[in-house]
XYZ file of C-alpha atoms in Angstrom:
592
model
C 0.000 0.000 0.000
C 1.411 3.374 -1.020
C 1.278 6.410 1.291
C -1.254 7.939 -1.138
C -3.472 4.842 -0.888
C -3.110 4.851 2.894
C -4.148 8.527 2.972
C -7.301 7.533 1.082
C -8.031 4.881 3.731
C -7.480 7.437 6.511
C -9.784 9.983 4.823
C -12.501 7.347 4.448
C -12.114 6.304 8.088
C -12.475 9.930 9.229
C -15.651 10.183 7.158
C -17.036 7.091 8.856
C -16.178 8.502 12.307
C -17.994 11.755 11.507
C -21.058 9.900 10.209
C -21.173 7.719 13.334
C -20.695 10.665 15.697
C -17.345 9.396 16.985
C -15.322 12.400 15.832
C -16.570 14.975 18.333
C -18.030 18.029 16.632
C -15.990 17.613 13.421
C -18.203 18.688 10.522
C -18.506 16.903 7.211
C -17.073 19.873 5.334
C -13.985 19.830 7.583
C -12.981 16.323 6.511
C -9.658 16.756 4.675
C -8.985 15.599 1.144
C -6.718 12.559 1.021
C -4.056 14.575 -0.835
C -3.746 16.942 2.154
C -3.275 14.192 4.766
C 0.356 13.832 5.767
C 1.543 10.208 5.698
C 5.263 9.902 6.357
C 7.871 7.283 7.094
C 8.755 7.355 10.845
C 12.384 8.176 11.605
C 12.407 5.293 14.092
C 11.377 2.275 12.009
C 10.311 0.408 15.156
C 7.334 2.786 15.303
C 5.814 1.304 12.163
C 5.754 1.543 8.394
C 3.926 4.896 8.205
C 2.756 7.614 10.557
C 0.235 10.444 10.384
C -0.453 13.520 12.521
C -3.941 14.092 11.090
C -5.647 13.664 14.497
C -3.544 16.485 15.941
C -4.480 18.717 12.997
C -8.229 18.066 13.326
C -8.596 17.920 17.122
C -9.466 21.595 17.577
C -12.134 21.463 14.864
C -13.494 18.301 16.500
C -13.512 19.914 19.956
C -11.661 16.976 21.534
C -8.158 16.162 22.725
C -5.787 14.964 19.950
C -5.228 11.562 21.605
C -8.966 11.022 21.953
C -9.482 11.582 18.235
C -6.361 9.551 17.445
C -7.641 6.596 19.467
C -10.961 6.647 17.631
C -9.204 6.856 14.293
C -6.781 4.069 15.244
C -9.684 1.802 16.172
C -11.289 2.405 12.786
C -8.043 1.874 10.888
C -7.341 -1.382 12.709
C -10.078 -3.149 10.726
C -9.010 -1.737 7.338
C -7.777 -4.263 4.815
C -3.994 -4.349 4.455
C -3.266 -2.868 7.910
C -1.660 -5.179 10.437
C -1.597 -2.931 13.507
C -2.151 0.672 14.609
C -0.731 2.444 17.645
C -1.251 5.927 19.089
C 1.915 7.601 20.337
C 2.835 10.862 22.031
C 0.301 13.689 21.844
C -1.643 12.050 19.022
C 0.602 10.546 16.360
C -0.797 7.422 14.713
C 1.757 4.757 13.768
C 0.635 2.175 11.224
C 2.091 -1.232 10.340
C 0.984 -2.800 7.074
C 0.732 -6.520 6.559
C 3.568 -7.789 4.374
C 1.369 -8.597 1.388
C -0.142 -5.117 1.414
C 3.249 -3.474 1.772
C 4.581 -5.540 -1.124
C 1.650 -4.761 -3.440
C 3.659 -1.828 -4.782
C 5.974 -4.354 -6.465
C 3.242 -5.620 -8.774
C 2.157 -2.054 -9.503
C 5.690 -1.095 -10.537
C 6.115 -4.175 -12.709
C 2.783 -3.512 -14.433
C 3.646 0.131 -15.182
C 7.377 -0.259 -15.785
C 9.437 2.910 -16.150
C 6.178 4.923 -16.182
C 5.426 4.043 -12.536
C 4.505 7.206 -10.657
C 3.474 9.111 -13.781
C 0.120 10.842 -13.374
C -2.245 13.276 -15.058
C -2.740 15.871 -12.356
C -1.293 18.629 -14.604
C -3.309 17.410 -17.572
C -5.000 20.117 -19.634
C -2.246 22.665 -18.922
C 0.256 23.908 -21.510
C 3.501 25.134 -19.970
C 6.034 27.070 -22.007
C 9.436 26.382 -20.481
C 12.149 28.766 -21.671
C 15.643 27.805 -20.561
C 19.312 28.283 -21.514
C 18.535 31.134 -23.979
C 22.153 32.255 -24.254
C 23.142 35.005 -26.665
C 24.439 33.641 -29.985
C 27.760 35.365 -29.326
C 29.774 32.478 -27.905
C 29.724 28.926 -26.573
C 27.334 28.017 -23.748
C 29.043 28.679 -20.412
C 28.668 26.618 -17.253
C 25.700 28.641 -15.980
C 23.778 27.993 -19.184
C 24.820 24.362 -18.975
C 23.192 24.116 -15.554
C 19.964 25.523 -16.958
C 20.135 22.999 -19.807
C 20.320 20.111 -17.325
C 17.727 21.539 -14.930
C 15.368 22.801 -17.633
C 15.265 19.633 -19.686
C 14.821 17.517 -16.546
C 12.039 19.827 -15.395
C 10.295 19.486 -18.752
C 10.426 15.692 -18.529
C 9.089 15.766 -14.970
C 6.233 18.127 -15.870
C 5.295 15.853 -18.766
C 5.347 12.871 -16.400
C 2.769 14.800 -14.356
C 0.490 15.142 -17.385
C 1.343 18.660 -18.612
C 1.916 19.594 -22.225
C 5.350 21.226 -22.224
C 6.840 23.428 -24.934
C 10.622 23.561 -24.580
C 11.779 26.895 -25.924
C 15.153 28.464 -26.625
C 15.153 32.253 -26.990
C 17.929 33.581 -29.197
C 18.845 37.141 -28.215
C 19.767 38.071 -31.779
C 18.663 41.696 -31.727
C 20.436 44.697 -30.285
C 23.772 45.834 -28.970
C 25.246 42.440 -28.024
C 25.095 41.324 -31.662
C 26.797 44.553 -32.744
C 29.569 43.956 -30.198
C 29.952 40.403 -31.475
C 30.334 41.589 -35.069
C 32.842 44.297 -34.029
C 34.881 41.674 -32.176
C 34.985 39.429 -35.228
C 36.071 42.235 -37.545
C 38.866 43.187 -35.144
C 40.029 39.579 -34.872
C 39.950 39.189 -38.669
C 42.309 42.150 -38.994
C 44.474 40.938 -36.090
C 43.537 44.021 -34.090
C 42.780 44.308 -30.392
C 39.204 43.329 -29.598
C 37.113 46.261 -28.260
C 37.028 46.584 -24.470
C 33.321 45.732 -24.410
C 33.702 43.004 -27.030
C 33.921 39.221 -26.871
C 37.237 37.452 -26.321
C 38.600 33.947 -26.576
C 40.040 31.664 -29.210
C 36.551 30.972 -30.549
C 36.352 34.565 -31.846
C 39.445 33.957 -33.998
C 37.966 30.628 -35.158
C 34.625 32.148 -36.147
C 36.297 35.103 -37.896
C 38.443 32.711 -39.949
C 35.378 30.613 -40.836
C 33.500 33.714 -41.982
C 36.373 34.694 -44.252
C 36.565 31.176 -45.721
C 32.793 30.862 -46.194
C 32.566 34.282 -47.861
C 35.508 33.422 -50.120
C 33.763 30.220 -51.203
C 30.786 32.402 -52.182
C 33.027 34.746 -54.170
C 33.116 37.482 -51.521
C 36.292 39.001 -50.084
C 35.000 39.910 -46.627
C 38.118 41.860 -45.649
C 37.912 44.005 -48.782
C 34.394 45.233 -48.110
C 33.990 48.870 -46.952
C 34.710 49.413 -43.281
C 33.772 52.404 -41.094
C 35.859 53.696 -38.148
C 35.025 56.772 -36.070
C 37.545 59.301 -34.736
C 38.215 57.112 -31.694
C 38.828 54.112 -33.941
C 35.612 52.312 -32.912
C 34.033 49.999 -35.442
C 30.911 51.498 -37.012
C 28.101 50.045 -39.088
C 29.422 49.018 -42.484
C 29.152 46.431 -45.264
C 32.093 44.538 -43.725
C 30.617 44.420 -40.222
C 27.273 43.290 -41.639
C 29.003 40.546 -43.641
C 30.602 39.180 -40.499
C 27.346 39.492 -38.547
C 25.080 37.769 -41.049
C 27.474 34.832 -41.448
C 28.753 34.459 -37.880
C 25.438 34.505 -36.013
C 24.097 31.407 -37.847
C 27.423 29.692 -37.155
C 26.980 30.260 -33.423
C 23.341 29.119 -33.675
C 24.546 25.877 -35.230
C 27.211 25.388 -32.539
C 24.684 25.946 -29.755
C 22.220 23.539 -31.345
C 24.933 20.892 -31.718
C 25.955 21.334 -28.070
C 22.359 20.947 -26.913
C 21.895 17.817 -29.001
C 25.049 16.275 -27.536
C 23.736 17.172 -24.071
C 20.496 15.277 -24.850
C 18.385 18.430 -24.869
C 15.791 18.883 -27.591
C 13.845 22.103 -28.045
C 10.394 22.342 -29.594
C 10.858 26.000 -30.519
C 14.011 27.960 -31.387
C 12.676 31.496 -31.079
C 14.515 34.491 -32.529
C 14.161 37.808 -30.729
C 14.706 39.645 -33.996
C 11.499 38.127 -35.399
C 9.483 40.152 -32.890
C 10.711 43.354 -34.517
C 10.552 42.141 -38.111
C 6.970 40.913 -37.680
C 5.774 44.121 -36.006
C 4.823 42.319 -32.793
C 6.780 44.771 -30.648
C 4.948 47.732 -32.122
C 1.557 46.016 -31.769
C 2.209 45.079 -28.127
C 3.179 48.664 -27.268
C 0.082 49.988 -29.042
C -2.117 47.620 -27.042
C -0.629 48.971 -23.816
C -1.051 52.513 -25.150
C -4.734 51.937 -25.863
C -5.353 50.861 -22.276
C -3.530 53.869 -20.882
C -0.288 52.219 -19.782
C 2.101 54.129 -22.080
C 3.291 57.718 -21.675
C 5.931 59.974 -23.221
C 8.597 61.772 -21.173
C 12.022 63.276 -21.934
C 11.753 62.228 -25.566
C 11.318 58.557 -24.617
C 8.358 56.183 -24.499
C 7.589 54.685 -21.068
C 5.591 51.748 -19.733
C 3.689 52.756 -16.564
C 4.712 49.529 -14.840
C 4.320 50.945 -11.318
C 0.554 50.606 -11.843
C 1.176 46.863 -11.683
C 3.555 46.634 -8.734
C 6.943 47.448 -10.312
C 9.298 49.651 -8.299
C 9.648 52.189 -11.126
C 8.263 52.899 -14.586
C 10.290 51.504 -17.502
C 11.600 53.075 -20.693
C 10.622 50.903 -23.648
C 11.686 53.181 -26.534
C 14.746 55.273 -25.747
C 15.117 58.912 -26.764
C 17.412 57.867 -29.630
C 14.590 55.768 -31.074
C 16.093 52.415 -30.212
C 14.013 49.864 -28.305
C 15.005 48.952 -24.757
C 15.243 45.237 -23.891
C 11.856 45.261 -22.204
C 10.140 46.140 -25.491
C 10.996 42.727 -26.867
C 10.115 41.080 -23.558
C 6.617 42.569 -23.669
C 5.972 41.298 -27.183
C 7.524 37.907 -26.413
C 5.211 37.276 -23.462
C 2.187 38.052 -25.606
C 3.550 35.763 -28.316
C 3.802 32.861 -25.862
C 0.285 33.383 -24.581
C -1.420 34.000 -27.941
C 0.546 32.135 -30.616
C -1.420 29.906 -32.983
C 0.467 26.710 -32.110
C 0.446 25.606 -28.465
C -0.291 28.920 -26.693
C 0.679 28.493 -23.071
C -1.311 28.751 -19.871
C 1.906 29.237 -17.923
C 5.089 30.902 -19.193
C 8.077 29.742 -17.155
C 11.295 31.727 -17.532
C 14.550 30.246 -16.227
C 17.049 33.049 -15.704
C 20.509 33.516 -14.240
C 21.385 35.026 -10.871
C 22.071 38.438 -12.453
C 18.420 38.709 -13.521
C 16.851 38.927 -10.062
C 15.963 42.581 -10.607
C 14.124 41.537 -13.736
C 11.224 39.901 -11.874
C 9.229 42.996 -10.895
C 9.067 44.510 -14.374
C 8.150 41.188 -15.998
C 5.383 40.503 -13.492
C 4.061 43.982 -14.278
C 3.953 43.014 -17.963
C 1.982 39.899 -17.015
C -0.515 41.886 -14.940
C -0.885 44.619 -17.571
C -2.287 42.084 -20.024
C -4.839 40.813 -17.507
C -2.927 37.745 -16.364
C -1.997 36.636 -12.850
C 1.659 37.079 -11.801
C 3.276 33.934 -10.365
C 0.530 31.893 -12.030
C 0.506 32.682 -15.748
C 4.100 33.888 -15.500
C 6.684 32.173 -13.311
C 10.325 33.245 -13.120
C 12.944 30.872 -11.717
C 16.332 32.288 -10.754
C 19.347 29.978 -10.789
C 22.552 30.517 -8.859
C 26.206 30.199 -9.772
C 28.188 27.070 -10.642
C 31.809 26.633 -9.569
C 33.880 23.972 -11.292
C 36.558 22.459 -9.054
C 39.518 20.173 -9.724
C 42.189 19.130 -7.235
C 40.540 21.437 -4.701
C 40.922 24.516 -6.896
C 38.500 26.454 -9.046
C 38.731 25.748 -12.775
C 38.322 28.977 -14.682
C 40.144 28.814 -17.987
C 38.666 27.361 -21.164
C 41.008 26.626 -24.044
C 38.478 28.095 -26.432
C 36.379 30.661 -24.626
C 38.815 32.388 -22.304
C 38.036 32.967 -18.643
C 34.929 30.728 -18.503
C 34.083 27.035 -18.506
C 31.838 25.948 -21.370
C 29.496 23.020 -21.899
C 32.062 21.392 -24.177
C 34.755 21.685 -21.489
C 32.502 19.938 -18.963
C 31.490 17.136 -21.326
C 35.110 16.504 -22.249
C 36.025 16.261 -18.560
C 33.262 14.010 -17.172
C 30.773 13.109 -19.938
C 27.053 13.706 -20.376
C 25.686 11.500 -17.577
C 27.830 12.938 -14.789
C 27.388 16.487 -16.108
C 23.592 16.339 -16.292
C 23.155 14.507 -13.003
C 25.503 16.719 -10.992
C 23.901 19.921 -12.280
C 20.320 18.728 -11.760
C 20.773 17.150 -8.313
C 21.283 20.459 -6.486
C 18.457 22.929 -5.883
C 19.009 25.632 -8.510
C 18.260 28.294 -5.872
C 21.654 27.406 -4.396
C 25.141 27.763 -5.834
C 26.888 24.474 -6.527
C 30.466 23.220 -6.695
C 31.140 20.636 -9.413
C 34.073 18.433 -8.344
C 35.546 16.983 -11.530
C 37.717 14.480 -9.664
C 34.745 13.109 -7.721
C 32.448 12.891 -10.724
C 35.049 11.038 -12.765
C 35.552 8.454 -10.006
C 33.921 5.020 -9.693
C 33.211 5.214 -5.987
C 30.121 5.348 -3.794
C 30.936 8.980 -3.011
C 30.135 9.816 -6.636
C 26.325 10.175 -6.588
C 25.675 9.399 -10.255
C 27.891 6.311 -10.093
C 26.139 5.206 -6.896
C 22.704 5.336 -8.535
C 23.784 3.879 -11.873
C 25.616 1.062 -10.093
C 22.402 0.117 -8.282
C 20.704 -0.278 -11.657
C 23.607 -2.271 -13.108
C 23.655 -4.447 -10.000
C 19.941 -5.207 -10.357
C 20.520 -6.258 -13.975
C 23.278 -8.603 -12.837
C 20.872 -10.137 -10.299
C 18.502 -10.826 -13.214
C 21.246 -12.579 -15.161
C 22.228 -14.716 -12.183
C 18.598 -15.557 -11.411
C 17.980 -16.662 -14.978
C 20.966 -19.013 -14.818
C 19.669 -20.400 -11.512
C 16.194 -20.980 -12.949
C 14.405 -18.560 -10.598
C 11.133 -17.302 -12.060
C 9.000 -14.416 -10.838
C 5.896 -16.542 -11.511
C 6.809 -18.540 -8.390
C 6.808 -15.471 -6.131
C 4.926 -15.076 -2.865
C 5.172 -11.359 -2.093
C 3.970 -11.870 1.484
C 7.444 -13.330 2.122
C 9.027 -9.908 1.646
C 8.965 -9.511 5.417
C 12.506 -8.675 6.509
C 13.570 -5.193 7.656
C 15.681 -4.791 4.506
C 12.693 -5.780 2.345
C 10.566 -3.239 4.200
C 12.990 -0.375 3.599
C 13.050 -0.985 -0.152
C 9.268 -1.412 -0.329
C 8.711 1.846 1.535
C 11.130 3.664 -0.767
C 9.302 2.372 -3.838
C 5.935 3.400 -2.401
C 7.093 6.992 -1.910
C 8.088 7.568 -5.543
C 4.708 8.731 -6.946
C 4.473 11.464 -4.312
C 8.080 12.523 -4.909
C 7.435 12.791 -8.648
C 4.314 14.882 -8.139
C 6.066 17.214 -5.692
C 9.030 17.570 -8.050
C 6.631 18.799 -10.728
C 4.548 21.062 -8.518
C 7.599 22.702 -6.957
C 9.631 22.821 -10.186
C 12.306 20.822 -8.369
C 14.200 18.192 -10.419
C 16.695 17.774 -7.579
C 14.003 15.932 -5.603
C 14.155 13.087 -8.130
C 17.942 12.823 -7.799
C 17.790 12.806 -4.004
C 15.066 10.167 -4.091
C 17.115 7.972 -6.422
C 20.083 8.192 -4.072
C 17.881 7.152 -1.144
C 16.422 4.258 -3.141
C 19.892 3.185 -4.269
C 21.076 3.262 -0.652
C 18.172 1.058 0.475
C 18.789 -1.282 -2.446
C 22.531 -1.644 -1.849
C 21.870 -2.471 1.822
C 19.181 -4.958 0.803
C 21.532 -6.547 -1.732
C 24.160 -7.071 0.963
C 21.626 -8.474 3.466
C 19.484 -10.734 1.302
C 19.986 -13.224 -1.521
C 17.913 -13.891 -4.610
C 20.056 -16.750 -5.883
C 20.563 -19.235 -2.985
C 24.076 -19.458 -1.588
C 25.432 -22.357 0.432
C 26.332 -21.485 4.027
C 30.051 -21.539 4.757
C 31.649 -23.597 7.541
C 31.954 -20.735 10.057
C 28.300 -19.893 9.458
C 27.343 -23.535 9.944
C 28.511 -23.280 13.555
C 25.716 -20.787 14.268
C 22.904 -22.249 16.336
C 19.131 -21.938 16.493
C 17.494 -18.648 15.537
C 20.731 -17.098 14.264
C 21.273 -19.916 11.773
C 17.592 -19.939 10.754
C 17.667 -16.200 10.046
C 20.877 -16.532 8.053
C 19.419 -19.396 6.077
C 16.363 -17.342 5.154
C 18.601 -14.475 4.038
C 21.207 -16.421 2.073
C 19.463 -19.622 1.114
C 15.810 -18.629 0.549
C 13.134 -21.078 -0.520
C 11.839 -20.727 -4.081
C 8.782 -18.490 -3.380
C 10.886 -16.094 -1.295
C 13.714 -16.010 -3.848
C 11.206 -15.289 -6.618
C 9.594 -12.536 -4.518
C 12.988 -10.924 -4.015
C 13.592 -11.144 -7.754
C 10.368 -9.208 -8.341
C 11.441 -6.640 -5.753
C 14.822 -6.375 -7.483
C 13.126 -5.783 -10.834
C 10.798 -3.163 -9.363
C 13.797 -1.198 -8.100
C 15.380 -1.540 -11.522
C 12.335 -0.003 -13.235
C 12.060 2.914 -10.822
C 15.748 3.779 -11.042
C 15.651 3.572 -14.837
C 12.527 5.746 -14.953
C 13.969 8.314 -12.560
C 17.276 8.544 -14.421
C 15.372 8.966 -17.683
C 13.607 11.993 -16.201
C 17.043 13.480 -15.503
C 18.292 12.631 -18.995
C 20.818 10.148 -17.597
C 21.426 6.623 -18.879
C 20.726 3.479 -16.849
C 23.550 1.034 -17.714
C 23.064 -2.713 -17.309
C 26.775 -3.270 -16.661
C 29.496 -1.142 -15.057
């Protein structure tokens, strides 16, 4: 019985107590929904399989002491099918022990559903637009963007497992000053000049500049011979040459970013170009819509959005006095595009942004409210913190290609896709994280991704050994999964559906990783304590007497129904680990 199923039993028992007048003055409308009843694993396993504090929560509404209500509830639960015993403890906690067959029922459920165990439809009917990474096309993806790639793609998979339709979206910032600086940097590198102080640096700039020259030459164009404009200070101005480098280099960086994402196992449904918002007139139309509802005003030669009407700390310039659009102009049009586009308009627009964008939240929520939507509901902004890459106890800062940063390609070269994705997704993105390259390259239990993957590989090896020994799951008697080690694994399996739902609701992929590590820990301990394939007792063990020898015999030399039951338990763990790793975009090897 899962904790969710047990919560249903508890809710039904409360209903029966109210109907029979045994729940004090508790009213029918005060009976909690099963989903709101807390059913947790006791820290002290001797207290039972599961515990609930629901009597303490309802006692005041019932007008009775918590223990009085708990005793009545315990008496009702005692007769419920699948419950072996119930005990009231402390001020009103209810500790519940399931019978072994009921506890083990989760095994059959897992085997029936396979890797999809725990998937649900509670977010069904909702379309979520998930925008993540969204780096400028001016260089390789750095380690911060790499974290968002791992977290964002895992989050999308988890939301889909909870029934949502998810649109994965990459937003190319290909309009504005950063693209001009990129083109200036390339022109300078092509002429072997010093890159502008505000430009982009690194060996990749020289590489891209050389590729532009070669590509243009192949098309019959001498890029370096095209007219070039320099002002009195020597700064690069708009010219045919700068435009030639821009129009060829930006697609090259697009292609590099797309290749990096593919190698990182991240697929996007939409590659959205900021520049399209201006070319299509969407920016102008969005501003006019705000103007018509009285949210636009002119001051000091600029056009302003009256965002303070919607909770922002100050009004925002959207068209500067020089006629150029501020960044927020595109942001306004982009939000409307997500909500109103013809294909898969979203109910919820989720933006995943870096730590330097915290001040961005207020103005964007004002945009949301200005168009009649609900901030934090229709628009959600997630802020991720910094990533530090460590090796030999020291920070790794230099990239051979990109200068004073670490890129996605650097990380993949050092530790591979599995370790990279897992390590970046397993930490709450609200917190900064240190990535230890030495640890993640090691094959030790201290390496979390190895620890989880090894549990899966170990379970596959158990299958191979069981097949050779002729053990078949058809011979299983799940009621024989009655040892403490069996119970720990069964409880861990039963908790997975709730973990998956919470990971989706709280936008928290790290909960899946932490769960997998807990399940792997329970499994490794179970593997060391119990046997699926019978093993002959050794001579020293044969000197054990009575109960000690009987217990050891059950563990290491189980009868056929018990061995087959353990094989089913082994396979259930295998499915859940494989399914959880898949949600994180990490492979589940059958050998290591």
